[in-house]
Every structure is written in structure tokens, then in C-alpha cells.
């Protein structure tokens, strides 16, 4: 155990978080938490989006745990695992300022003492949309989330709605595998100009950031066209993205989809009711995703 007050003494004035680096330290800290525990799993590089999840966690439980672990299993061979920002000291300060009780910050050998032989298969839903753009990503993500849930044993776990397919897949895993935890989504936090907060935004140059704004603009254009139905939504979003494809630097679109929120399968042309408009693309070497929830069709 590195430092801190007794976990469970909730509240921003309660002192610094306990930092657990090993499974034994985590088990010891967890045993001393009283009441309802809310958990916010992260890969660190914490920003306001994460901190809003932490505040939501604080409101919904007696104690809050945050994990910080850049999970190698969910990165493809050509992805940004090596350069993913690692800012532990700043993350810990941010957790302390938010009154987090427990920070679990394992290294790779703690999470994967041996090469895992048994992992979570994300199934058909893990191979569509973001899963098609990043093969294997959802298997690796679900594997680490299940391990973290088993280790931390929270009552509730909170995940950002910016990663909407991730959230849908975690809900599905918890339902299908009877994991005893409540899963809750937290609203996406945006910059004033609409850009969704992401740890990867720090990779963007000023010019790349300008191009990246097309993602949130496309979603807003699509949302504004919701009364016209699926074709109108997609058409409005596409026209914004088409312009960004010829910008300098260009947006290289991975996908724009209008999907059922629970299954991430495309909605039909006549669909009415809830849907998610999700977009992903690359600007330079940076993969960015965003989405918006919609109600399609006329008043019901
Ligand atoms: O959303 C993230 O930061 C990660 O995918 C998660 C859920 C912490 C698993 O590594």
C-alpha cells in the first residue's frame, strides 16, 4: 500500500487515495472499503471526461475506485500502445482532488502474470463497426474489464458514453456472463467547439484538430435532421464528412453508421425511436471516435 487514508472515508476532504499496485494491495484496500463502491476503469491520461465519471461515481456510492492501466490486449500491432500518454503523477493528483478513495495502478505483470490463454470473445457484436476497424480490440477490452471487475468487485461501474459500442458490449458481457455489477454510462464531455474529450486529442496538431472537428459537426448535422428519418440523418452527416475528406490535413473516414443502441447493428430505413449515430476516422495518425444518441422519426 503506497499511501493514503482509510478507503471508504468518502469525500473530497478525506485525504489522498490509497494507491494499490499489486493484487494483494488491492485486496487489502478493498477489504477496508465500507458501503457501496463505484468504480471508474481508465487507461489514465485523465481529462475532464474521466473526472465527470468520477464525480458521477462519487454521487452514486460511498467510496470511489479508479483503475489506471494501459491494456496491451486491446491495441492492435499498428496502434498507439507505445505512445499512449502515461501521466500517472498528474492522474493521481486529479484523483486526489476529486476525493477518489482507491487508485488501482497495476503494471502489465500484475494484470497478465502469464500470457493469457483464456480471454473473452466479444462475439459478433465485437466484429462490427469499431470492431471491424480495430480487429481484436473488443476481445482485449472485455478481457481486461472482466478481470478488473473481478479484482475490484464494485457495486457499480461507470463507463463513458463516448465509447458507445464499448459500453454496449460491457453491458452485454455483464448480462450474458452474469457478472454481479451495475453498469452505468456517463455523458460525453466536449470542448466548447464540440470536440469530444479524448486522451488521444493531445496527439493532434492545431491543423489536425481543426479537421477533427468535422466529427462532432457531422453528428450535430445528423441529429438536427432526426425528424427526417435515417436517410436524412446519414445524408446530413455525410455532407459534413465529405468536405473534411478534402481538407488539409484530410479526415480519413473509417465509418459513419446509424445503429441500434443495444446491438450496434444498422437501423432500417423506416426505423423510428432511439438510435446512435456513430463516426470514426483518422486525422494524421490519430484514430478518433464520437457518437450521438438520437430519437428518430416523428413525435410518438
Ligand atoms: O475506455 C477505456 O479507457 C478502456 O477501454 C478501459 C475500459 C479502461 C479498458 O481498458
mmCIF file of C-alpha atoms and ligand atoms in Angstrom, residues 40-44 50 67-71 74-75 84 134 137 140-142 144-145 148 158-160 163 166 170 199, ligand 1:
data_model
loop_
_atom_site.group_PDB
_atom_site.id
_atom_site.type_symbol
_atom_site.label_atom_id
_atom_site.label_comp_id
_atom_site.label_asym_id
_atom_site.label_seq_id
_atom_site.Cartn_x
_atom_site.Cartn_y
_atom_site.Cartn_z
ATOM 1 C CA UNK A 40 -14.234 4.033 -12.919
ATOM 2 C CA UNK A 41 -11.817 1.969 -15.054
ATOM 3 C CA UNK A 42 -9.443 4.113 -17.142
ATOM 4 C CA UNK A 43 -6.218 3.965 -19.104
ATOM 5 C CA UNK A 44 -5.018 7.145 -17.389
ATOM 6 C CA UNK A 50 -12.913 10.966 -16.854
ATOM 7 C CA UNK A 67 -8.048 1.990 -12.169
ATOM 8 C CA UNK A 68 -5.227 3.228 -14.361
ATOM 9 C CA UNK A 69 -3.881 0.608 -16.738
ATOM 10 C CA UNK A 70 -2.969 0.877 -20.417
ATOM 11 C CA UNK A 71 -4.178 -2.525 -21.516
ATOM 12 C CA UNK A 74 -6.851 -4.025 -26.674
ATOM 13 C CA UNK A 75 -4.292 -2.413 -29.019
ATOM 14 C CA UNK A 84 -0.287 6.195 -25.468
ATOM 15 C CA UNK A 134 -9.887 -2.469 -34.909
ATOM 16 C CA UNK A 137 -9.907 -4.606 -29.826
ATOM 17 C CA UNK A 140 -8.906 -7.360 -25.335
ATOM 18 C CA UNK A 141 -11.065 -4.628 -23.830
ATOM 19 C CA UNK A 142 -13.668 -7.050 -22.438
ATOM 20 C CA UNK A 144 -9.367 -6.567 -19.030
ATOM 21 C CA UNK A 145 -12.722 -5.144 -17.915
ATOM 22 C CA UNK A 148 -10.795 -5.536 -13.288
ATOM 23 C CA UNK A 158 -19.173 3.732 -14.807
ATOM 24 C CA UNK A 159 -18.034 3.987 -18.437
ATOM 25 C CA UNK A 160 -18.117 6.962 -20.794
ATOM 26 C CA UNK A 163 -17.149 4.816 -26.329
ATOM 27 C CA UNK A 166 -17.647 -0.381 -25.669
ATOM 28 C CA UNK A 170 -19.755 -4.320 -21.476
ATOM 29 C CA UNK A 199 -6.849 11.172 -24.229
HETATM 30 O O1 LIG B 1 -12.225 3.143 -22.097
HETATM 31 C C1 LIG B 1 -11.089 2.837 -21.650
HETATM 32 O O2 LIG B 1 -10.330 3.673 -21.174
HETATM 33 C C2 LIG B 1 -10.647 1.394 -21.719
HETATM 34 O O3 LIG B 1 -11.144 0.765 -22.864
HETATM 35 C C3 LIG B 1 -10.999 0.581 -20.470
HETATM 36 C C4 LIG B 1 -12.499 0.452 -20.302
HETATM 37 C C5 LIG B 1 -10.404 1.236 -19.238
HETATM 38 C C6 LIG B 1 -10.420 -0.835 -20.589
HETATM 39 O O4 LIG B 1 -9.044 -0.811 -20.755
#
